[in-house]
mmCIF file with all atom_site columns, C-alpha atoms in Angstrom:
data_model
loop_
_atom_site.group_PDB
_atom_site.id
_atom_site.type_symbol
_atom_site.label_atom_id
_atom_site.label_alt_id
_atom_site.label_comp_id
_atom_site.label_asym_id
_atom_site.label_entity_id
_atom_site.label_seq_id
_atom_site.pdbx_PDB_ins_code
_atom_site.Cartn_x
_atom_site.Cartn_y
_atom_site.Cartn_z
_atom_site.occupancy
_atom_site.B_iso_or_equiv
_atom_site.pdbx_formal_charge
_atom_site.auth_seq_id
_atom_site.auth_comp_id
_atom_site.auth_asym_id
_atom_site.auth_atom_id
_atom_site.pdbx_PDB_model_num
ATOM 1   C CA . UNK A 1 1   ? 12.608  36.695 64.549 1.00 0.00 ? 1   UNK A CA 1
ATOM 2   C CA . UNK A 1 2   ? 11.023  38.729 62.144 1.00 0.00 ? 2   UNK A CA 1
ATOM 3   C CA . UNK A 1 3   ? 10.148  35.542 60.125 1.00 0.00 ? 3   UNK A CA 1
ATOM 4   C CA . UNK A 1 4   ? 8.578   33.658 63.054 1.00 0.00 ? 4   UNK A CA 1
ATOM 5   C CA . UNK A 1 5   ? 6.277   37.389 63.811 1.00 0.00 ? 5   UNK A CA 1
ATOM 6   C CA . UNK A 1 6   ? 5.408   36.750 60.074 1.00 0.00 ? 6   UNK A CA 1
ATOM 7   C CA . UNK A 1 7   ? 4.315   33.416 60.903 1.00 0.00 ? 7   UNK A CA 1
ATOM 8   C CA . UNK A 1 8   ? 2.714   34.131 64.005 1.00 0.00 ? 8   UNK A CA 1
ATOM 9   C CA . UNK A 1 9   ? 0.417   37.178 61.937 1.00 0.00 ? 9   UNK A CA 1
ATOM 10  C CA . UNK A 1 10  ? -0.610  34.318 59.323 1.00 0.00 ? 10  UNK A CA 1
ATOM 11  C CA . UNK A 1 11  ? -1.838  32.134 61.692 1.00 0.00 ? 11  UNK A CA 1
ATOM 12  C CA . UNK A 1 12  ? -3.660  35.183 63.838 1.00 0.00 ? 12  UNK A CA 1
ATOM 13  C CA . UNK A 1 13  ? -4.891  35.880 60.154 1.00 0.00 ? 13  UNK A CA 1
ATOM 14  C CA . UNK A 1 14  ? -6.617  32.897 59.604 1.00 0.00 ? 14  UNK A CA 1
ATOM 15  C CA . UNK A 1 15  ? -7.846  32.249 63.820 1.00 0.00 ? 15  UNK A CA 1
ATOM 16  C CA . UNK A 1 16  ? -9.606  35.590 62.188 1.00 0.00 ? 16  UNK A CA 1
ATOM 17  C CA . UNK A 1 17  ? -10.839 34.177 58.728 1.00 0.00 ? 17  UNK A CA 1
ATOM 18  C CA . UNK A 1 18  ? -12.791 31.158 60.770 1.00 0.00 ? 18  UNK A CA 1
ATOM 19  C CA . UNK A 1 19  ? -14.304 33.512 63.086 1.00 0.00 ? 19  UNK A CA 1
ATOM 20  C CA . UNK A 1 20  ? -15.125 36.005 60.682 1.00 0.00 ? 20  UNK A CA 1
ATOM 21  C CA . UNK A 1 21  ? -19.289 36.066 60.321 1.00 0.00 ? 21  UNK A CA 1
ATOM 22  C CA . UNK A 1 22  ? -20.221 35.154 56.558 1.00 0.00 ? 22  UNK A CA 1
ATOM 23  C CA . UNK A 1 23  ? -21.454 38.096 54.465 1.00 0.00 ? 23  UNK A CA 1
ATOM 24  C CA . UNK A 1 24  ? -24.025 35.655 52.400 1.00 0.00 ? 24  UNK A CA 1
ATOM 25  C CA . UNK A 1 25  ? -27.106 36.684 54.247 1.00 0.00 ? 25  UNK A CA 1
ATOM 26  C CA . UNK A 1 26  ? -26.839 40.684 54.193 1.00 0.00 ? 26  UNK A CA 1
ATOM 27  C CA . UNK A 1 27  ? -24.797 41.402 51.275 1.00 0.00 ? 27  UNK A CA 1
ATOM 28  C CA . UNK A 1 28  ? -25.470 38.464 48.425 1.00 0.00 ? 28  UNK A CA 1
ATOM 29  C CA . UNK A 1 29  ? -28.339 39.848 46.857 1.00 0.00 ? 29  UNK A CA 1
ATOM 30  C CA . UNK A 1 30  ? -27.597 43.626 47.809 1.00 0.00 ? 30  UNK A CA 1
ATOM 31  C CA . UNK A 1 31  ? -28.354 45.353 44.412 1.00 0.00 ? 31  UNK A CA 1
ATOM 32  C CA . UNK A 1 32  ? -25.683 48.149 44.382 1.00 0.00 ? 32  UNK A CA 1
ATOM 33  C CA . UNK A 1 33  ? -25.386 51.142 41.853 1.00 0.00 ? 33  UNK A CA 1
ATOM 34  C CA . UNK A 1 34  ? -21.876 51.275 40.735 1.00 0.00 ? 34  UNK A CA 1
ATOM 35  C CA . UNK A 1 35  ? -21.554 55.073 39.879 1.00 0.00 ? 35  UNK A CA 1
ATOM 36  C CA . UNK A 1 36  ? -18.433 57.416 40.261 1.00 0.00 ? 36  UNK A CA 1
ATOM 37  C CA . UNK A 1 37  ? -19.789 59.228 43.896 1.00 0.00 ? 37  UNK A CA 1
ATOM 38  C CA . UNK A 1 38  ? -20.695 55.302 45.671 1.00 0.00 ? 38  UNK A CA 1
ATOM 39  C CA . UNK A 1 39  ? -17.183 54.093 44.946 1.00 0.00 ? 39  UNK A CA 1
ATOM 40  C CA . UNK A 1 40  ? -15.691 56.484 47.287 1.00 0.00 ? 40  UNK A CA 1
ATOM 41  C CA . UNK A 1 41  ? -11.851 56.523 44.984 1.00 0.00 ? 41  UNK A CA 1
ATOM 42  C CA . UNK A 1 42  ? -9.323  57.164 47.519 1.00 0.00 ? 42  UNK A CA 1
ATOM 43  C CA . UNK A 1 43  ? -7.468  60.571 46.826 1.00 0.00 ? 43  UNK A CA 1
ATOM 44  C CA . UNK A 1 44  ? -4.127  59.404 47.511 1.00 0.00 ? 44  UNK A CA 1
ATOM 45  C CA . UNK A 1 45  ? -2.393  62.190 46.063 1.00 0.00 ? 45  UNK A CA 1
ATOM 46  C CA . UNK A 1 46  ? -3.408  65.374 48.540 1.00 0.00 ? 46  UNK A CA 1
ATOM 47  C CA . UNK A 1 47  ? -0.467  66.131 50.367 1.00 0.00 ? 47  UNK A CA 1
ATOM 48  C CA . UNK A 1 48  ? -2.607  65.763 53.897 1.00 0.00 ? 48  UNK A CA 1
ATOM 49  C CA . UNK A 1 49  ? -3.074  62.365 52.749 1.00 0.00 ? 49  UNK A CA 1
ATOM 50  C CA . UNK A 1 50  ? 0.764   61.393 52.241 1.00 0.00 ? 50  UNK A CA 1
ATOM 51  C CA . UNK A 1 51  ? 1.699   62.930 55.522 1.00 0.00 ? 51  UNK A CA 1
ATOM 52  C CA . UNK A 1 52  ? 4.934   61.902 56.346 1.00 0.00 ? 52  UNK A CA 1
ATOM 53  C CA . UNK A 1 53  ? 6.845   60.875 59.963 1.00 0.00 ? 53  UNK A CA 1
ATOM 54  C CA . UNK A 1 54  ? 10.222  62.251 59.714 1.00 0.00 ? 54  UNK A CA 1
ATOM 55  C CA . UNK A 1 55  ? 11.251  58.702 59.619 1.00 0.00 ? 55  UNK A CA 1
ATOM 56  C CA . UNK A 1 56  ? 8.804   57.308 57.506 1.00 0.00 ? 56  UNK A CA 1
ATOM 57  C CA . UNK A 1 57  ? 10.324  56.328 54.381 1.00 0.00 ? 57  UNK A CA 1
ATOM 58  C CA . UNK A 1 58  ? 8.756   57.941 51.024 1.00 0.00 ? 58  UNK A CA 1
ATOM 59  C CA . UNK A 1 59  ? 9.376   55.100 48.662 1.00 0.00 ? 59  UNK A CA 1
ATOM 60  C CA . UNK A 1 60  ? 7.166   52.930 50.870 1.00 0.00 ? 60  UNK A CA 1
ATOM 61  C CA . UNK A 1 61  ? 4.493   55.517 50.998 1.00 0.00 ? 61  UNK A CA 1
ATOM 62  C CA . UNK A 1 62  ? 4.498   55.610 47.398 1.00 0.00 ? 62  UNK A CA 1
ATOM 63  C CA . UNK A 1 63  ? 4.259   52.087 47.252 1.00 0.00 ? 63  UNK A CA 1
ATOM 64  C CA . UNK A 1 64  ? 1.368   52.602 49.202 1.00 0.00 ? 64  UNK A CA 1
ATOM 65  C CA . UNK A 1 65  ? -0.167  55.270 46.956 1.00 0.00 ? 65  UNK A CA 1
ATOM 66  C CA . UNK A 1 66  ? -0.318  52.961 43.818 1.00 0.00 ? 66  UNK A CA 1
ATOM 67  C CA . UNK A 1 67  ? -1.383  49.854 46.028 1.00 0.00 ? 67  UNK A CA 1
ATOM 68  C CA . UNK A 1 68  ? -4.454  51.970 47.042 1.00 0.00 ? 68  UNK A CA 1
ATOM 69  C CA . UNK A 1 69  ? -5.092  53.435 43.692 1.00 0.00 ? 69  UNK A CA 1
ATOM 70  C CA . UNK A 1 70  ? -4.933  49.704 41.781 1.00 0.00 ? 70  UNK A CA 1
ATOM 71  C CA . UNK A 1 71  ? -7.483  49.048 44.372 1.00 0.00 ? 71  UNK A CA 1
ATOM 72  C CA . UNK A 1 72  ? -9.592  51.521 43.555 1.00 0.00 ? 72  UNK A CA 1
ATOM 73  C CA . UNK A 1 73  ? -9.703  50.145 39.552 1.00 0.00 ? 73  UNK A CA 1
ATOM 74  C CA . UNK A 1 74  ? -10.375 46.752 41.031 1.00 0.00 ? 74  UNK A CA 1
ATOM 75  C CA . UNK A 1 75  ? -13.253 47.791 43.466 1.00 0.00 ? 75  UNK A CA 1
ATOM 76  C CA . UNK A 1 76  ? -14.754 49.963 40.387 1.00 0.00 ? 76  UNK A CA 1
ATOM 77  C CA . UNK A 1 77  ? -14.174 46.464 37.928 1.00 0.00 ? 77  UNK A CA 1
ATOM 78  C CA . UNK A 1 78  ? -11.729 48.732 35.507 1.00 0.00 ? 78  UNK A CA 1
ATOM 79  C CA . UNK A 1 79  ? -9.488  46.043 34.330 1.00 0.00 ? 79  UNK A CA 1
ATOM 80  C CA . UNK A 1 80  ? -7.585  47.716 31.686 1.00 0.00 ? 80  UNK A CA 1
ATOM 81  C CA . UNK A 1 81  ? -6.979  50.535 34.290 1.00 0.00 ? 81  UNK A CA 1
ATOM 82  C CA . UNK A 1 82  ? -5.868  47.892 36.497 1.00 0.00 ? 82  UNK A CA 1
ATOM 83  C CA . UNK A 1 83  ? -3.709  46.573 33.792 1.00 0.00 ? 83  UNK A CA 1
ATOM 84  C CA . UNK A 1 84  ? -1.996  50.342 33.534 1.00 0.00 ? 84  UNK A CA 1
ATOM 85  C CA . UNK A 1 85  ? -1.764  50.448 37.812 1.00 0.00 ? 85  UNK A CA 1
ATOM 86  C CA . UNK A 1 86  ? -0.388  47.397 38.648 1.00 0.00 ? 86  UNK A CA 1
ATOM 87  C CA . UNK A 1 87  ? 2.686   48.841 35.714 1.00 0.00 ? 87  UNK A CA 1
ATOM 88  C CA . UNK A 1 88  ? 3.261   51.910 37.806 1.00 0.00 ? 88  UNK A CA 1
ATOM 89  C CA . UNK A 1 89  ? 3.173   49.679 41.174 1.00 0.00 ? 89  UNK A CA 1
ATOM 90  C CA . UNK A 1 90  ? 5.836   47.526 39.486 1.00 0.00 ? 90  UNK A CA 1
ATOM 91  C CA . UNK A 1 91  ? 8.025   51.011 38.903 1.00 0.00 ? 91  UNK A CA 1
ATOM 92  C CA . UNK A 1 92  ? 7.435   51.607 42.921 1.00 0.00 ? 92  UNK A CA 1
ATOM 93  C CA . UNK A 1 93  ? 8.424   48.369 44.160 1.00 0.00 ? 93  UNK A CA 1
ATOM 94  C CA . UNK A 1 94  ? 11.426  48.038 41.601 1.00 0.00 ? 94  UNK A CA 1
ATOM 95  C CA . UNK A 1 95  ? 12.359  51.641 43.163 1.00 0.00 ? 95  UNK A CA 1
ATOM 96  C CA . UNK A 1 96  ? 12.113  50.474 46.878 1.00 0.00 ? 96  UNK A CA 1
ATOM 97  C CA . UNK A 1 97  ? 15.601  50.793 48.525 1.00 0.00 ? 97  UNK A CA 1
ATOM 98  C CA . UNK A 1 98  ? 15.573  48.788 51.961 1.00 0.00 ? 98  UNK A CA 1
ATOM 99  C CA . UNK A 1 99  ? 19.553  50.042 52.633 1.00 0.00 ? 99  UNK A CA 1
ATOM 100 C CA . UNK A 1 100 ? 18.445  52.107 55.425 1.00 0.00 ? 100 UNK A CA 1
ATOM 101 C CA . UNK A 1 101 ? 16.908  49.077 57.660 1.00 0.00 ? 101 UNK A CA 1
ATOM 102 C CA . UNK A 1 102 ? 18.911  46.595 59.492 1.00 0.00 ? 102 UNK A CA 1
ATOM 103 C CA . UNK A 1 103 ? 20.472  43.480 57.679 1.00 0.00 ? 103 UNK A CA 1
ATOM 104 C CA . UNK A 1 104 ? 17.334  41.229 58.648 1.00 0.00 ? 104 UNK A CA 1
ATOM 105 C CA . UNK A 1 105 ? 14.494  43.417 57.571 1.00 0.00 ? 105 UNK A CA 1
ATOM 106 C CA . UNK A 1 106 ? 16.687  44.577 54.347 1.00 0.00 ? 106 UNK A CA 1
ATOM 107 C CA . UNK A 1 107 ? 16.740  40.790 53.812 1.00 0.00 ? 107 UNK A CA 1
ATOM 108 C CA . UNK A 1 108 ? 12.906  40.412 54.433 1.00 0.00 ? 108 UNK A CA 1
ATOM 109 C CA . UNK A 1 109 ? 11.951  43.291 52.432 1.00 0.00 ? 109 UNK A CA 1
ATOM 110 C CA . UNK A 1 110 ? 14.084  42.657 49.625 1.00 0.00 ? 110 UNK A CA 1
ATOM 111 C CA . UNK A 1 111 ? 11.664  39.334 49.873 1.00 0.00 ? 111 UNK A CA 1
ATOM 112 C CA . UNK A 1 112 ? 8.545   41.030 50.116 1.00 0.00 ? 112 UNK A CA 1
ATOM 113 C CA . UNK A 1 113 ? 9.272   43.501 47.400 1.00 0.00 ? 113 UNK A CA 1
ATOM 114 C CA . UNK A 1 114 ? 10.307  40.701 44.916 1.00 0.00 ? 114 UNK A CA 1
ATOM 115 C CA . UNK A 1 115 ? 7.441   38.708 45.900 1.00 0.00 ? 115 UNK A CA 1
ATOM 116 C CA . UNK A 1 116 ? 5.100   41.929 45.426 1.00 0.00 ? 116 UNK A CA 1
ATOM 117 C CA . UNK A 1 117 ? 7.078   42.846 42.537 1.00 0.00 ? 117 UNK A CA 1
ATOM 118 C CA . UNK A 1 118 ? 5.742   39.517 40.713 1.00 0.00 ? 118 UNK A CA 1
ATOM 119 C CA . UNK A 1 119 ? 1.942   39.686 41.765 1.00 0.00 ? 119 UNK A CA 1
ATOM 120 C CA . UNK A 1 120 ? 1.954   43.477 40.396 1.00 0.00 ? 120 UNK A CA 1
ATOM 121 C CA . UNK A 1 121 ? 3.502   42.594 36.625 1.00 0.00 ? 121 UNK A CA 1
ATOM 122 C CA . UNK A 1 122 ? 1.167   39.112 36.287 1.00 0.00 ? 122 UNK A CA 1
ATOM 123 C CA . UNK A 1 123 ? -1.480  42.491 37.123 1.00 0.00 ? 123 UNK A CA 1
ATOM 124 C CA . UNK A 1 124 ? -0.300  44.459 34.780 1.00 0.00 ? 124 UNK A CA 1
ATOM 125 C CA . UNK A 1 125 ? -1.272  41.613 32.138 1.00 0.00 ? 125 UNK A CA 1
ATOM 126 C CA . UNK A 1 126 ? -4.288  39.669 32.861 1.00 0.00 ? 126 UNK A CA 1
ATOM 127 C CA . UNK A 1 127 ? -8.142  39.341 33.107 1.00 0.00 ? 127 UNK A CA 1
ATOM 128 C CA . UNK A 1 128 ? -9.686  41.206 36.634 1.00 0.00 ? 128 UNK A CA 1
ATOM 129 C CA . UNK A 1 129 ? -10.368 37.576 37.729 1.00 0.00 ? 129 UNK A CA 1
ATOM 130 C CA . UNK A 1 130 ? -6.716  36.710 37.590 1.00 0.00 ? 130 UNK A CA 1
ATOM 131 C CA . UNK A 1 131 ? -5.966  40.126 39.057 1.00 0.00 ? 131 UNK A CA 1
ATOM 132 C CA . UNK A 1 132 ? -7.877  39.832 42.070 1.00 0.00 ? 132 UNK A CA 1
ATOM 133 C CA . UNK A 1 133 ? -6.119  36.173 42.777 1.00 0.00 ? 133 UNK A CA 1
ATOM 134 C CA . UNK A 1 134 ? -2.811  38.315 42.246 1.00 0.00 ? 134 UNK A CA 1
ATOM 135 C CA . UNK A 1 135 ? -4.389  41.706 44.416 1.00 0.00 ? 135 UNK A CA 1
ATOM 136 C CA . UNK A 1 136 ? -4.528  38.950 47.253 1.00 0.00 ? 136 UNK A CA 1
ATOM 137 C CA . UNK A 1 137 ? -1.117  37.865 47.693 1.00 0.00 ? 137 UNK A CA 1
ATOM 138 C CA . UNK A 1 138 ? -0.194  41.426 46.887 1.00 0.00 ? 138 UNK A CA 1
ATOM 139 C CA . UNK A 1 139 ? -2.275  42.703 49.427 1.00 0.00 ? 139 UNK A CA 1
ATOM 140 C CA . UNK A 1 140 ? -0.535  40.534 52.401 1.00 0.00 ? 140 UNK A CA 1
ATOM 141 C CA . UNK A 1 141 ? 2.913   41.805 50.715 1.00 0.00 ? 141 UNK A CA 1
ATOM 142 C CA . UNK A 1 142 ? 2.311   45.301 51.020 1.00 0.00 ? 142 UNK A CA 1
ATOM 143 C CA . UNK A 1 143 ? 0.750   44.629 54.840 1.00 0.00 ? 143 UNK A CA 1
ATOM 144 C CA . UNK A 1 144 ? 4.075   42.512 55.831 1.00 0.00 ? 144 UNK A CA 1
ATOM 145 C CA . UNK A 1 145 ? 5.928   45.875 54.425 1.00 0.00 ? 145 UNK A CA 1
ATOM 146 C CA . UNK A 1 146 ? 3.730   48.256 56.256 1.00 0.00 ? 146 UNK A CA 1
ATOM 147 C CA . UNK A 1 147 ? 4.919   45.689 59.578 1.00 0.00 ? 147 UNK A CA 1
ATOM 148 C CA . UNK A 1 148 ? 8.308   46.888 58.772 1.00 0.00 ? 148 UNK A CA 1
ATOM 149 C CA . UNK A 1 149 ? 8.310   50.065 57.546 1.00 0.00 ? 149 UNK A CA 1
ATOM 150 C CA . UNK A 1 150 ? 5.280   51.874 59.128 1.00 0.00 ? 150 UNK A CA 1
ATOM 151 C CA . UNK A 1 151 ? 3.601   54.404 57.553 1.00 0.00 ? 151 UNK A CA 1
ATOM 152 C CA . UNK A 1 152 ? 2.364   57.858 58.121 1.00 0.00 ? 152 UNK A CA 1
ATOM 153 C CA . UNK A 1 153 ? -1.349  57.171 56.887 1.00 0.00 ? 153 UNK A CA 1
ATOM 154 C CA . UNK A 1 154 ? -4.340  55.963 58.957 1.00 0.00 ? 154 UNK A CA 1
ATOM 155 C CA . UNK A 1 155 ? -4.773  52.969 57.279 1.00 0.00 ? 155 UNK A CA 1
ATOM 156 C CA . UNK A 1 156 ? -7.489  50.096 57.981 1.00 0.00 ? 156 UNK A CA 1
ATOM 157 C CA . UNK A 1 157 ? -6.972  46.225 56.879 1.00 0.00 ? 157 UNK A CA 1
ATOM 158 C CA . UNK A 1 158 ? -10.278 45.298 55.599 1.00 0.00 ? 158 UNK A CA 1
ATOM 159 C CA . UNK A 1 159 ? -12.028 41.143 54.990 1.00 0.00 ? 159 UNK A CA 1
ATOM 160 C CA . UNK A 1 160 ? -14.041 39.611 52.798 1.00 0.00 ? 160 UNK A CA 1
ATOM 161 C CA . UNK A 1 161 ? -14.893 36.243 53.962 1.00 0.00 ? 161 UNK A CA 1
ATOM 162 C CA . UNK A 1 162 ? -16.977 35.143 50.779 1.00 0.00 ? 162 UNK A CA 1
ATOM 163 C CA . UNK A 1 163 ? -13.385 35.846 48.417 1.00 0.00 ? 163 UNK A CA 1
ATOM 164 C CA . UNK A 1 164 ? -11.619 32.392 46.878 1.00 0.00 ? 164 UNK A CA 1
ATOM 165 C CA . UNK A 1 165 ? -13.967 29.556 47.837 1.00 0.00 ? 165 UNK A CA 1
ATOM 166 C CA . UNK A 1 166 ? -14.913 31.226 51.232 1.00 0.00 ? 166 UNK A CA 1
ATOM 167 C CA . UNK A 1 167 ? -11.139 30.956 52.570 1.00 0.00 ? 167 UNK A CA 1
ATOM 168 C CA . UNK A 1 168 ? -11.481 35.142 52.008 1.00 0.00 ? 168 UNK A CA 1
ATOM 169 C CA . UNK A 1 169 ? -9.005  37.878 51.177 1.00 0.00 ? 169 UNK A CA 1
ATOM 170 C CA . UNK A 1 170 ? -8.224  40.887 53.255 1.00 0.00 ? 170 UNK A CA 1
ATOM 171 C CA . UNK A 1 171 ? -6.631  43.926 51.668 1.00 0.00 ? 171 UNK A CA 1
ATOM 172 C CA . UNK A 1 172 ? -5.593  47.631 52.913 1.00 0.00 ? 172 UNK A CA 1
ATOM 173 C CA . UNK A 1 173 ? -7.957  50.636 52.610 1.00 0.00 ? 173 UNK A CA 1
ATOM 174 C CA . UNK A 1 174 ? -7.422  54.525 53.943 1.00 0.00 ? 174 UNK A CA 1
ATOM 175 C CA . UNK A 1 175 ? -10.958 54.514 54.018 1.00 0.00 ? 175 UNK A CA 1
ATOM 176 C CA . UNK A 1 176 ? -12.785 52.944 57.146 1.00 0.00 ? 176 UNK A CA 1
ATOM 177 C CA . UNK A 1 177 ? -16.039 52.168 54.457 1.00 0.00 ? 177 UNK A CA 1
ATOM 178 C CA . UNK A 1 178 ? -16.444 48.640 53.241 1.00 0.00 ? 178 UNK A CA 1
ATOM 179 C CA . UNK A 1 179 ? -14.999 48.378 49.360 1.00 0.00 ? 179 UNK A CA 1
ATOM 180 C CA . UNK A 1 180 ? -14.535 45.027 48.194 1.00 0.00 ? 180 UNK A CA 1
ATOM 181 C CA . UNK A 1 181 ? -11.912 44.747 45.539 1.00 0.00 ? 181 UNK A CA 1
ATOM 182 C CA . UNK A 1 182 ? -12.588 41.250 44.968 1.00 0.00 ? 182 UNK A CA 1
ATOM 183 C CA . UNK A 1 183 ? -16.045 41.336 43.959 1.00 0.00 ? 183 UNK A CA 1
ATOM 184 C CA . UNK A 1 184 ? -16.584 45.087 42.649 1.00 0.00 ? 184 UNK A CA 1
ATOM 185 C CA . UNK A 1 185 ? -19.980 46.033 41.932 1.00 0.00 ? 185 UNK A CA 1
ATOM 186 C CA . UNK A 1 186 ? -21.322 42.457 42.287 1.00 0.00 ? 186 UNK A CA 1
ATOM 187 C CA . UNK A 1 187 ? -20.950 42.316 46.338 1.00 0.00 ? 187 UNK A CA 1
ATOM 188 C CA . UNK A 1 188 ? -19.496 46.144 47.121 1.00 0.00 ? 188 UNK A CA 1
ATOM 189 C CA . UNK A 1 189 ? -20.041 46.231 50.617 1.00 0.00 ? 189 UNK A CA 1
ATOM 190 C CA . UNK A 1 190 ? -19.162 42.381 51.589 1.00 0.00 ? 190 UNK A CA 1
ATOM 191 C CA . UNK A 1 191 ? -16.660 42.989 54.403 1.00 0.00 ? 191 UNK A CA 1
ATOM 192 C CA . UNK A 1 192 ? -15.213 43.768 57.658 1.00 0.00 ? 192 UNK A CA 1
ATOM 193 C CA . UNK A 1 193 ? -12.321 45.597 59.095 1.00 0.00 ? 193 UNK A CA 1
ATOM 194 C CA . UNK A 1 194 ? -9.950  43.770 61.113 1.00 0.00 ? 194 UNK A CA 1
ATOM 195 C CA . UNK A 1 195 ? -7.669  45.951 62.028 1.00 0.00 ? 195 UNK A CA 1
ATOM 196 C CA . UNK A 1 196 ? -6.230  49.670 62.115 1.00 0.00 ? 196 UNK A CA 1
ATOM 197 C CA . UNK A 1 197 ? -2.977  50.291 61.427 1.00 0.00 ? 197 UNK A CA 1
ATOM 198 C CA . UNK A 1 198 ? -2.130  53.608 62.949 1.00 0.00 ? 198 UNK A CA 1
#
């Protein structure tokens, strides 16, 4: 079931993706200072930030945490500190215990968090172009997760249609604010959200 609500999201995904307005005209010559106050950084660590449900489970929040800062190194083009995230991600998903779900979403995590696990050490070791194709297949990990686990945080699920050829890459933010990852400085505010999750 889960599997076929998987397959149903992709294809809602990419209904989305073809109806999703181009961001060539406003944003592809936007000249935009990259300086420490425009990026925005996401302060994952405040405890307000990480509230938690009572059933919420804290290993997937911290999974969370590290997603959101790597993306912050990627949206401010810090490769090596990208390089150094995507290690500590690898430490959260290899700490993930899915026990306390049911045996079909163990089994589908345990897929997700392998998969994730993967896209997060090839991270930890290549050039920010090859990172960003990895962030993107990360990205839809850590949102199939979030379908299963939930989370505390008020998070948003952000587009950029221009991303990989124009077939686009969506990724999660806490921030409602337009941060591309997958262009950095060179097209910051290219984007849409799609979705709020919480």
């Amino acid at each position: 079931m889960k599997t076929v609500q998987r397959t149903i999201g992709t294809m809602a995904l990419a209904a989305t993706m073809m109806l999703t307005i181009s961001c060539k005209d406003g944003n592809k010559n936007e000249s935009v200072t990259n300086d420490n106050n425009q990026v925005n950084q996401e302060s994952v660590g405040d405890k307000e930030d990480m509230a938690m449900i009572d059933n919420q489970d804290t290993r997937a929040e911290a999974i969370l945490k590290d997603y959101f800062n790597l993306k912050d190194a990627l949206v401010g083009d810090d490769n090596d500190k990208a390089k150094e995230l995507g290690g500590i991600l690898v430490k959260s998903l290899k700490s993930f215990d899915a026990s306390k779900y049911s045996e079909s979403e163990k089994s589908e995590l345990n897929d997700i968090i392998e998969d994730a696990t993967e896209h997060a050490e090839h991270i930890s070791e290549s050039d920010i172009k090859h990172q960003r194709e990895h962030f993107k297949v990360l990205s839809k990990d850590v949102t199939d997760m979030v379908a299963i686990t939930g989370t505390g945080m008020k998070i948003y699920e952000q587009f950029c249609p221009m991303y990989d050829n124009n077939k686009g890459g969506a990724w999660l933010s806490m921030n409602e604010e337009i941060r591309n990852p997958y262009f950095g400085d060179q097209m910051l505010k290219c984007g849409k959200v799609q979705r709020e999750i919480n």
